PDB file of C-alpha atoms and ligand atoms in Angstrom:
ATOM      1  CA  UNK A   1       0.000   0.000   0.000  1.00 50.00           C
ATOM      2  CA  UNK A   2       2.027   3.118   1.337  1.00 67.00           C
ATOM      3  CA  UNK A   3       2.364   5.822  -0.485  1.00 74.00           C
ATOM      4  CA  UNK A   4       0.526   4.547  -4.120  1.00 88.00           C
ATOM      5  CA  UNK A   5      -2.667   4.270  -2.257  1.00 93.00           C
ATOM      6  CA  UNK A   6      -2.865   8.259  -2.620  1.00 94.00           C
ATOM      7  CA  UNK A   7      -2.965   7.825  -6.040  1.00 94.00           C
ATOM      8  CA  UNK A   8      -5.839   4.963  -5.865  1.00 96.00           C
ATOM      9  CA  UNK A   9      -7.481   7.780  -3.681  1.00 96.00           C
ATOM     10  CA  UNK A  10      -7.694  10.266  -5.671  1.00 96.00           C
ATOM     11  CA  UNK A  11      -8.963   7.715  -8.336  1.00 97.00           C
ATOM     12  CA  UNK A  12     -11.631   7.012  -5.801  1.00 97.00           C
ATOM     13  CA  UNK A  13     -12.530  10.341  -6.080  1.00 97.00           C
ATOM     14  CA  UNK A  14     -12.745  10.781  -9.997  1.00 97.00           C
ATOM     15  CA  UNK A  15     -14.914   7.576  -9.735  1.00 97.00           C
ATOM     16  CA  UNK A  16     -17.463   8.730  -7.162  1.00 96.00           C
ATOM     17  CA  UNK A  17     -17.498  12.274  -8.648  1.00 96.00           C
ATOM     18  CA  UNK A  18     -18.587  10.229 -11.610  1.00 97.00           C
ATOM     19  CA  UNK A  19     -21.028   8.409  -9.938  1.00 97.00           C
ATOM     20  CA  UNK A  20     -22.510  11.630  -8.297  1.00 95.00           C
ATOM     21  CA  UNK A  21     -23.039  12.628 -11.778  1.00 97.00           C
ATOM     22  CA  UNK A  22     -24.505   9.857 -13.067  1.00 98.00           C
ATOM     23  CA  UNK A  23     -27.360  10.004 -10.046  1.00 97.00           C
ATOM     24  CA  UNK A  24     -28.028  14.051 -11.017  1.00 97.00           C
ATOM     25  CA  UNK A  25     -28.042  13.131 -14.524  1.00 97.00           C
ATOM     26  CA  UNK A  26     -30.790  10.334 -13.742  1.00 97.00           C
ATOM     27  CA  UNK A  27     -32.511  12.657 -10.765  1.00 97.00           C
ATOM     28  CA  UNK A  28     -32.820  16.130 -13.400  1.00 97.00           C
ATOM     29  CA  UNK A  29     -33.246  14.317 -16.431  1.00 97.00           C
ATOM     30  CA  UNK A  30     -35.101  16.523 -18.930  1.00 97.00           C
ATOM     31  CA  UNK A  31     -37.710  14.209 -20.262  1.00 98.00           C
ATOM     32  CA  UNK A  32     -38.995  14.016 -16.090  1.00 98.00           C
ATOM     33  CA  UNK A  33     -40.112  17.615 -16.745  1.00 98.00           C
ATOM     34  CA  UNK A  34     -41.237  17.205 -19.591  1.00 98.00           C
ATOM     35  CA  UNK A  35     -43.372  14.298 -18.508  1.00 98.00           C
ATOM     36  CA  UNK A  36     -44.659  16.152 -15.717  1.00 98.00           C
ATOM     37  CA  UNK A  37     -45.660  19.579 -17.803  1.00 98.00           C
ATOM     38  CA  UNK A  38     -47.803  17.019 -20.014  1.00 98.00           C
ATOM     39  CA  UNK A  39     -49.281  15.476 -17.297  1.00 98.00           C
ATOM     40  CA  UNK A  40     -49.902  18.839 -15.734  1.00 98.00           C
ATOM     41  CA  UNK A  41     -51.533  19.723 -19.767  1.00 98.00           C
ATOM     42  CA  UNK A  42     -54.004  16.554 -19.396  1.00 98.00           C
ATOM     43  CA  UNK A  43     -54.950  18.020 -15.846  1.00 98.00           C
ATOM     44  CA  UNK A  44     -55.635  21.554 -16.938  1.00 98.00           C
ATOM     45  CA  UNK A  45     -57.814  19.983 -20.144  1.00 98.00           C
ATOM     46  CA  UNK A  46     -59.218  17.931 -17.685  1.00 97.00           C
ATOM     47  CA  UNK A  47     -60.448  20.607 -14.964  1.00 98.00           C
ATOM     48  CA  UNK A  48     -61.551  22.738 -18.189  1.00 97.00           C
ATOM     49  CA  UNK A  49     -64.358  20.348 -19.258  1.00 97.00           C
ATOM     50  CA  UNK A  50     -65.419  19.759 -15.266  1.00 97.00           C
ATOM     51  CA  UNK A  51     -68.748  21.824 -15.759  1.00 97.00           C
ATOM     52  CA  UNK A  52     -69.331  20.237 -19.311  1.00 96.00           C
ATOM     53  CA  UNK A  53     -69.113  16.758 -17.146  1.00 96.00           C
ATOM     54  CA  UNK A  54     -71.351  17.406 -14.584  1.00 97.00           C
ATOM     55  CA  UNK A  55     -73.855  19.405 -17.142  1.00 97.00           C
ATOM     56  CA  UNK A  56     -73.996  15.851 -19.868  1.00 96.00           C
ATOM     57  CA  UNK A  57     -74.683  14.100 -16.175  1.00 96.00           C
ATOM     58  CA  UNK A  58     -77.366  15.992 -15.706  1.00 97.00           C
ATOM     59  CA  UNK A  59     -78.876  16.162 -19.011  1.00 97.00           C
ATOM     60  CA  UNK A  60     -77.994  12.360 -18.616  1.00 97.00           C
ATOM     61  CA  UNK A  61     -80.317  12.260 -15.516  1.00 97.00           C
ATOM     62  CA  UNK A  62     -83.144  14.147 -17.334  1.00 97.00           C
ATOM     63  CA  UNK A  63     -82.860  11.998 -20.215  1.00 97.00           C
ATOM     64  CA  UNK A  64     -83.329   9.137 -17.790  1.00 97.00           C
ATOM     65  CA  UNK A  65     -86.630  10.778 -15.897  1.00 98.00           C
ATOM     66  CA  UNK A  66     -88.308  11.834 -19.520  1.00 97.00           C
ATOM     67  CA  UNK A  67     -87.640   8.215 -20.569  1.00 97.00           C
ATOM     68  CA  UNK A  68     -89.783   7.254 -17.446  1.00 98.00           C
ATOM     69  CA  UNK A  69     -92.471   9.593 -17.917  1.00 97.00           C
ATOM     70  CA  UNK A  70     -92.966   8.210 -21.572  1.00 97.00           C
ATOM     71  CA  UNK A  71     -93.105   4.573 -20.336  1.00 97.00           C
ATOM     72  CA  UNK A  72     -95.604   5.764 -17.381  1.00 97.00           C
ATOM     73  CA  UNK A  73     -97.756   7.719 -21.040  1.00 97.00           C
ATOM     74  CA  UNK A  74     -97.308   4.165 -22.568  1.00 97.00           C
ATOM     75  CA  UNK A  75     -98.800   2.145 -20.215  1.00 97.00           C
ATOM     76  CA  UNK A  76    -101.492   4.688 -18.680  1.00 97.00           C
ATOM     77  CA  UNK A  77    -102.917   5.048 -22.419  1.00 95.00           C
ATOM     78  CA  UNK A  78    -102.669   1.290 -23.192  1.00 95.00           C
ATOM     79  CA  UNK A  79    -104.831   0.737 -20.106  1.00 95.00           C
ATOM     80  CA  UNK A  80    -107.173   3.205 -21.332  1.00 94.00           C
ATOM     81  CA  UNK A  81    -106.957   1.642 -24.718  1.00 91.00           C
ATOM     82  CA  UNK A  82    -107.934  -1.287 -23.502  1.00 92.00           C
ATOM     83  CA  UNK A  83    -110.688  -0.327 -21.423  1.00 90.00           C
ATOM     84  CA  UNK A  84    -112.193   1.465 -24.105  1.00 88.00           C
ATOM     85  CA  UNK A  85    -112.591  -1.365 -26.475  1.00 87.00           C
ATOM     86  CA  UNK A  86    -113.317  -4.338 -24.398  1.00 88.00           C
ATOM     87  CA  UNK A  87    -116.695  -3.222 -23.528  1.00 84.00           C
ATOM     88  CA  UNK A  88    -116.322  -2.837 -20.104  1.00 86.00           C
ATOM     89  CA  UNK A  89    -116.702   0.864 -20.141  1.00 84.00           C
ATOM     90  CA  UNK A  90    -120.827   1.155 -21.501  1.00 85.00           C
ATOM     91  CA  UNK A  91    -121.553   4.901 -20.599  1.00 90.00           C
ATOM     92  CA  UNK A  92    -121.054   7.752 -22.920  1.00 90.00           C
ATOM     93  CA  UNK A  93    -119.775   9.991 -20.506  1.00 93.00           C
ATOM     94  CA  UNK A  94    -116.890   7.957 -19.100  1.00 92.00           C
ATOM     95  CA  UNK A  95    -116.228   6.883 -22.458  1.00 91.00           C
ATOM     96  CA  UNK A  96    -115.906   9.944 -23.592  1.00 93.00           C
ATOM     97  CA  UNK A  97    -113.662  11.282 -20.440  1.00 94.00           C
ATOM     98  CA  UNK A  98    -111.315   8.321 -21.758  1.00 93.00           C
ATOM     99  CA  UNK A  99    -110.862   9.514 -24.561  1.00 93.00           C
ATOM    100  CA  UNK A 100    -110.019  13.055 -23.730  1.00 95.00           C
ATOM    101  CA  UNK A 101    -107.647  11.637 -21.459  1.00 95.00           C
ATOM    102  CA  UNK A 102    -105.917   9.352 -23.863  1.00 95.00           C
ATOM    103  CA  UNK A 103    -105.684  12.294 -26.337  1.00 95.00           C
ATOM    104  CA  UNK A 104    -103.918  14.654 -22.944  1.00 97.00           C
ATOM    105  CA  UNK A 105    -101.844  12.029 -22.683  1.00 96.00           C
ATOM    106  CA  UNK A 106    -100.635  11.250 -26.596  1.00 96.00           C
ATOM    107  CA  UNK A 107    -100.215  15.114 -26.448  1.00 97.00           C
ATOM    108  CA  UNK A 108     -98.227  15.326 -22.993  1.00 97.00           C
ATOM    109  CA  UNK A 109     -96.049  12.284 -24.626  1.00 97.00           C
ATOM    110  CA  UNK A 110     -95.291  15.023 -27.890  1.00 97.00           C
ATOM    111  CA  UNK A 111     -93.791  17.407 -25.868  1.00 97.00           C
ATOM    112  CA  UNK A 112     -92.009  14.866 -23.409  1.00 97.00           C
ATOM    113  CA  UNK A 113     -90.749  13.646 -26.821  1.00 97.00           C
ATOM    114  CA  UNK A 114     -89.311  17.576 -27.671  1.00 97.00           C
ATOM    115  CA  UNK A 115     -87.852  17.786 -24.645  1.00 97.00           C
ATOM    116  CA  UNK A 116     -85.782  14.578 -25.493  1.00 97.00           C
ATOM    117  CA  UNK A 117     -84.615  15.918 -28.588  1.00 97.00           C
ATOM    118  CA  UNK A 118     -84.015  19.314 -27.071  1.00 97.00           C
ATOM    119  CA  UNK A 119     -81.727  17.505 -24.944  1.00 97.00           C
ATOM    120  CA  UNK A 120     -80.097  15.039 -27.239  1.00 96.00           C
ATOM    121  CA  UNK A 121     -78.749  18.266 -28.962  1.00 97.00           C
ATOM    122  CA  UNK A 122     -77.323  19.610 -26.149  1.00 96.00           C
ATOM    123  CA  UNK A 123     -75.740  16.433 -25.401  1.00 96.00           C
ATOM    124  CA  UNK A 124     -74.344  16.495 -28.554  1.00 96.00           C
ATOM    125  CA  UNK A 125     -72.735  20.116 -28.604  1.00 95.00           C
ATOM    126  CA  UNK A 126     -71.099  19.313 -25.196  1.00 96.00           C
ATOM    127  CA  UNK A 127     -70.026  15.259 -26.062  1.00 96.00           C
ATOM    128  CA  UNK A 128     -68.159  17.513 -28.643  1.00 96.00           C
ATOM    129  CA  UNK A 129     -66.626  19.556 -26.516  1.00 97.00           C
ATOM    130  CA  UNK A 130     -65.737  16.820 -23.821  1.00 97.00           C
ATOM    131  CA  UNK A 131     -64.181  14.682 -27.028  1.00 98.00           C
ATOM    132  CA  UNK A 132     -62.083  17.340 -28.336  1.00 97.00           C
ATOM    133  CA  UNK A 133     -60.564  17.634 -25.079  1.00 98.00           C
ATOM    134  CA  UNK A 134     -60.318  13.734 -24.436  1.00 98.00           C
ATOM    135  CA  UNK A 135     -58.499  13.745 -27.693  1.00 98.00           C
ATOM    136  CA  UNK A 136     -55.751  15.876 -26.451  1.00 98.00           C
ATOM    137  CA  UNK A 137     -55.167  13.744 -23.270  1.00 98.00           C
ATOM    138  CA  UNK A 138     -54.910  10.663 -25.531  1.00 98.00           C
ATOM    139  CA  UNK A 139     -52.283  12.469 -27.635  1.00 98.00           C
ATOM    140  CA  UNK A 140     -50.176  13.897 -24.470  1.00 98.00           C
ATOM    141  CA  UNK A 141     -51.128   9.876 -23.053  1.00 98.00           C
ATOM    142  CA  UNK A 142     -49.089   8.806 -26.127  1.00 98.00           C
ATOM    143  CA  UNK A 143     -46.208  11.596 -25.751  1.00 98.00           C
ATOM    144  CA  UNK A 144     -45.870  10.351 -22.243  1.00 98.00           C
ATOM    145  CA  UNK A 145     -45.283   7.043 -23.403  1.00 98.00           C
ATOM    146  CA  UNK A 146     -43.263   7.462 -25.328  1.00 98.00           C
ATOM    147  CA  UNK A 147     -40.900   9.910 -23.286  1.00 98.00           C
ATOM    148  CA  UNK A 148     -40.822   7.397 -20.680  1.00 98.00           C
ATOM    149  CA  UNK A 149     -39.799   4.386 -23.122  1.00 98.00           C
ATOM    150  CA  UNK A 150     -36.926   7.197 -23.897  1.00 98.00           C
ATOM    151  CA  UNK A 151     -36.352   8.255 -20.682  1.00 98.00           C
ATOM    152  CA  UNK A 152     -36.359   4.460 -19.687  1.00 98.00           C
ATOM    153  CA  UNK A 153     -33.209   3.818 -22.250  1.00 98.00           C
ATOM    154  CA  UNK A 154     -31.254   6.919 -20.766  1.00 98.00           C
ATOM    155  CA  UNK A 155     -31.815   5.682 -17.342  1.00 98.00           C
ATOM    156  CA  UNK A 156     -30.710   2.488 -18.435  1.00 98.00           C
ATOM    157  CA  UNK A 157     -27.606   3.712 -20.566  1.00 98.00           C
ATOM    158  CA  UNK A 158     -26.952   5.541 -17.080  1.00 98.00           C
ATOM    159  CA  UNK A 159     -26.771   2.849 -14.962  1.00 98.00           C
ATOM    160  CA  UNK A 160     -24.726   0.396 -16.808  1.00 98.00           C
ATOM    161  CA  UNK A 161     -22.137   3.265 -16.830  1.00 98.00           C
ATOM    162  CA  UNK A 162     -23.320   3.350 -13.133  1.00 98.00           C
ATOM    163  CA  UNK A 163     -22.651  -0.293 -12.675  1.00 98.00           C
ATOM    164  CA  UNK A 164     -18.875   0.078 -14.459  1.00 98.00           C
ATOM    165  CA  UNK A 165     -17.871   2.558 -12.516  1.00 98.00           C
ATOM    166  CA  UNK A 166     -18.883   1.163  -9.501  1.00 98.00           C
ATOM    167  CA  UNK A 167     -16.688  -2.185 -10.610  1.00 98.00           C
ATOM    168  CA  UNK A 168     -13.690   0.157 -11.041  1.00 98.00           C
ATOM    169  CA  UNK A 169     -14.210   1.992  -7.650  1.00 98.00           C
ATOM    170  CA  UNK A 170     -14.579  -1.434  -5.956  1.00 97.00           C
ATOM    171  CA  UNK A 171     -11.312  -2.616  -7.908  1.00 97.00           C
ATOM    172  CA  UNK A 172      -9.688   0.505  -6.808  1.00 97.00           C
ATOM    173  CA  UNK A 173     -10.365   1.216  -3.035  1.00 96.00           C
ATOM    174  CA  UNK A 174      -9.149  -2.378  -2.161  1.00 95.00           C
ATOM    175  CA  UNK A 175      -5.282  -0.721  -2.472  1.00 92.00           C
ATOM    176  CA  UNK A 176      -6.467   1.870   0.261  1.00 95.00           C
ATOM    177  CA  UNK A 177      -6.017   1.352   3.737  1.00 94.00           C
ATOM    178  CA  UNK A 178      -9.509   0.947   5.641  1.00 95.00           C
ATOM    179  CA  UNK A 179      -8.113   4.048   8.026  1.00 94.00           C
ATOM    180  CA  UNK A 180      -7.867   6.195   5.069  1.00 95.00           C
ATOM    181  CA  UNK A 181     -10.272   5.151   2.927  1.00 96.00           C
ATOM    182  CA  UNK A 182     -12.760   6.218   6.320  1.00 96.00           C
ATOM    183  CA  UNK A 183     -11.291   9.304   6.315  1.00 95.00           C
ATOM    184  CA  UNK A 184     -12.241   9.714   2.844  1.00 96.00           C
ATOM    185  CA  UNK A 185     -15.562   9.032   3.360  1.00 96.00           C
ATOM    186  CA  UNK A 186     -16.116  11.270   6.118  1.00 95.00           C
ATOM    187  CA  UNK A 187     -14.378  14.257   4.534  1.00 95.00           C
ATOM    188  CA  UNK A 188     -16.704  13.702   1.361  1.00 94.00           C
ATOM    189  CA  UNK A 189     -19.725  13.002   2.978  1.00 94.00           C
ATOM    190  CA  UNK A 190     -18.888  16.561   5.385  1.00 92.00           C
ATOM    191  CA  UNK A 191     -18.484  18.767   2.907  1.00 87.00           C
ATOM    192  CA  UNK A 192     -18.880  19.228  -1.019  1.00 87.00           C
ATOM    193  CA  UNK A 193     -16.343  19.189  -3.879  1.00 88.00           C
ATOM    194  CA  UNK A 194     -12.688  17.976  -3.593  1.00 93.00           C
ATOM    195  CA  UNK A 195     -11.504  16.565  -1.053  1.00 96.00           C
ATOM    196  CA  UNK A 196      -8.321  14.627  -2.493  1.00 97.00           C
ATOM    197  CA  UNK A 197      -5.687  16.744  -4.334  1.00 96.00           C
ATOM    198  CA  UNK A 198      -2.876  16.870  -5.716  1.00 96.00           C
ATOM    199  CA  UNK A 199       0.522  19.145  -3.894  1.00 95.00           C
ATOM    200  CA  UNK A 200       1.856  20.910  -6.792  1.00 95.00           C
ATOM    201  CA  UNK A 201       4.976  23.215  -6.301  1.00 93.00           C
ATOM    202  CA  UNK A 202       3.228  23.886  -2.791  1.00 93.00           C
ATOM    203  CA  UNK A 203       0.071  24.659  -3.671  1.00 96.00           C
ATOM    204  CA  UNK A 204      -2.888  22.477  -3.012  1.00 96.00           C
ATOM    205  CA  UNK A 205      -4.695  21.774  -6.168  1.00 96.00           C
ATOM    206  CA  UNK A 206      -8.075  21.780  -4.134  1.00 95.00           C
ATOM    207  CA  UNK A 207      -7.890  25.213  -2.730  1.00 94.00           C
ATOM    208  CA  UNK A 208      -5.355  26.927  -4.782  1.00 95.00           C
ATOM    209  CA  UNK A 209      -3.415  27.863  -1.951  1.00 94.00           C
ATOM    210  CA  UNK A 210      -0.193  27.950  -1.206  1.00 94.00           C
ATOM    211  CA  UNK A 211       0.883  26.581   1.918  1.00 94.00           C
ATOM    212  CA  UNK A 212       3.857  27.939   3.855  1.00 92.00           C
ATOM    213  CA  UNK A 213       7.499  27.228   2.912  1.00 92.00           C
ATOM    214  CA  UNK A 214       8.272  26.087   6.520  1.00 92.00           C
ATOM    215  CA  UNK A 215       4.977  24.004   6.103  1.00 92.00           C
ATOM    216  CA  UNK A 216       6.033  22.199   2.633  1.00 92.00           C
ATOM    217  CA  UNK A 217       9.355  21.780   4.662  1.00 93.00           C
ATOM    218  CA  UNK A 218       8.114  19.498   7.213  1.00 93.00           C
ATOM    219  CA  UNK A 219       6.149  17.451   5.022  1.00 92.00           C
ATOM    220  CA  UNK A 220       9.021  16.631   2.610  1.00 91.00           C
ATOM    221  CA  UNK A 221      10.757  15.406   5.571  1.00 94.00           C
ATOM    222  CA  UNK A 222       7.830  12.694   6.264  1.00 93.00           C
ATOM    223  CA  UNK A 223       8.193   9.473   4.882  1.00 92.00           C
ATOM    224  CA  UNK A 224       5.459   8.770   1.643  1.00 88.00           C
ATOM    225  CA  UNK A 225       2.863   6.842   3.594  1.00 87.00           C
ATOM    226  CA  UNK A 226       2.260   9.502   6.038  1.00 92.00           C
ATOM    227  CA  UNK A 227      -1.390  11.129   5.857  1.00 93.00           C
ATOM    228  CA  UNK A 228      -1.028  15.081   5.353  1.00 94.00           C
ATOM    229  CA  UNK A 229      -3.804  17.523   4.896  1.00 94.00           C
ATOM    230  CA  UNK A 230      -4.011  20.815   3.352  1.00 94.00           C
ATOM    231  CA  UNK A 231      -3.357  23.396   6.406  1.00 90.00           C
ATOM    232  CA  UNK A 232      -6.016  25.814   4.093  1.00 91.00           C
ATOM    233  CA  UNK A 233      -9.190  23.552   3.338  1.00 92.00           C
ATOM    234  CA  UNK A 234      -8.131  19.990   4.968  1.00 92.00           C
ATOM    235  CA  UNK A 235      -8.203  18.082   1.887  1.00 95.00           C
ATOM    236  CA  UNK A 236      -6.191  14.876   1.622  1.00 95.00           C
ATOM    237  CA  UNK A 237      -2.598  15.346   0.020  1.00 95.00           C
ATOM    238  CA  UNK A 238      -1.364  13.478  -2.897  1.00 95.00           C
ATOM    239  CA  UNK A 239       2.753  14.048  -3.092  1.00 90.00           C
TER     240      UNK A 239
HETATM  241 ZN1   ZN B   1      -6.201  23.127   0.152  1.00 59.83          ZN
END
């Protein structure tokens, strides 16, 4: 191990940079928005036809009732129909009521019968109305299909990459010593950005800083394995 493990550090650290990339990339990926604004479409169109919904219920409803009162007509004038004909009815008067009643109800049955169409035409201005708008949720249904078959790919694509690089990393860290690979770990997880860097000329490649002559002295003078931080930001020194 010694003093190579630095190296295999600051590998570590181009590796799990990586892999913190590859988790934004797959957290922030585009087509999620875009899935989300047309799913947020579909809901708009959806709330914007609400009152024609509720109004084709209730034409629905008073479809339903008219339908009824026709059937009730029906059956109260083929009772009277009957009664008229079989003979049980003899006297002119009641025979006569019948028949004005029959003809009140073939008449009450007309208009029943024009309020029916009345409403079959407004059922039809609003089913167009409510299909127009279904048709554009079926069309953003489709677009979010098929961003999330392409989202599904990129994902994918990601996490093989994810899955490499994780293979390397494992490869890698097994020339660290546990000590400082926990070290590692805790700087990283403490604090954002590097935390591994190169000592260039006396300056720490993490910070930019130089650190003091008397400083760079003392750490020439220990021997390669030693652990040395940055006196500026703490980061781990690679010599
Ligand atoms: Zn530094």
């Amino acid at each position: 191990m010694a003093a190579e493990q630095f190296e295999q550090l600051l590998r570590t650290q181009e590796l799990d940079t990586r892999l913190a990339q590859i988790a934004h990339a797959k957290a922030t990926h585009p087509l999620l928005d875009k899935i989300a604004a047309t799913q947020e479409h579909s809901a708009t169109v959806a709330a914007g036809v609400q009152d024609e919904r509720e109004e084709r219920h209730a034409l629905e409803r008073n479809q339903k009732r008219l339908d009824d009162e026709v059937a009730m007509i029906d059956a109260k004038r083929a009772d009277i129909e009957g009664k008229l004909y079989d003979g049980s009815v003899t006297a002119t008067k009641d025979l006569l009521a019948m028949q004005e009643e029959s003809k009140n109800l073939g008449e009450r049955k007309a208009s029943v019968e024009d309020d029916e169409l009345e409403i079959m035409e407004q059922m039809e201005t609003l089913q167009g109305v409510l299909d127009t708008a279904q048709a554009t949720i079926d069309a953003n249904d489709e677009s979010i299909a098929g961003f999330e078959a392409e989202l599904a790919a990129a994902i994918a694509e990601l996490d093989a990459e994810g899955a490499q690089v994780q293979a390397e990393r494992e490869s890698v860290v097994v020339s660290v010593e546990p000590e400082l690979l926990a070290e590692y770990e805790r700087l990283r997880s403490s604090r954002p950005g590097i935390v591994v860097a190169r000592l260039v000329g006396g300056v720490c490649q993490a910070c930019h800083m130089g650190l003091s002559a008397v400083t760079v002295d003392q750490i020439g003078k220990l021997p390669p394995e030693a652990v040395v931080h940055c006196d500026q930001c703490g980061a781990l020194l690679v010599r």
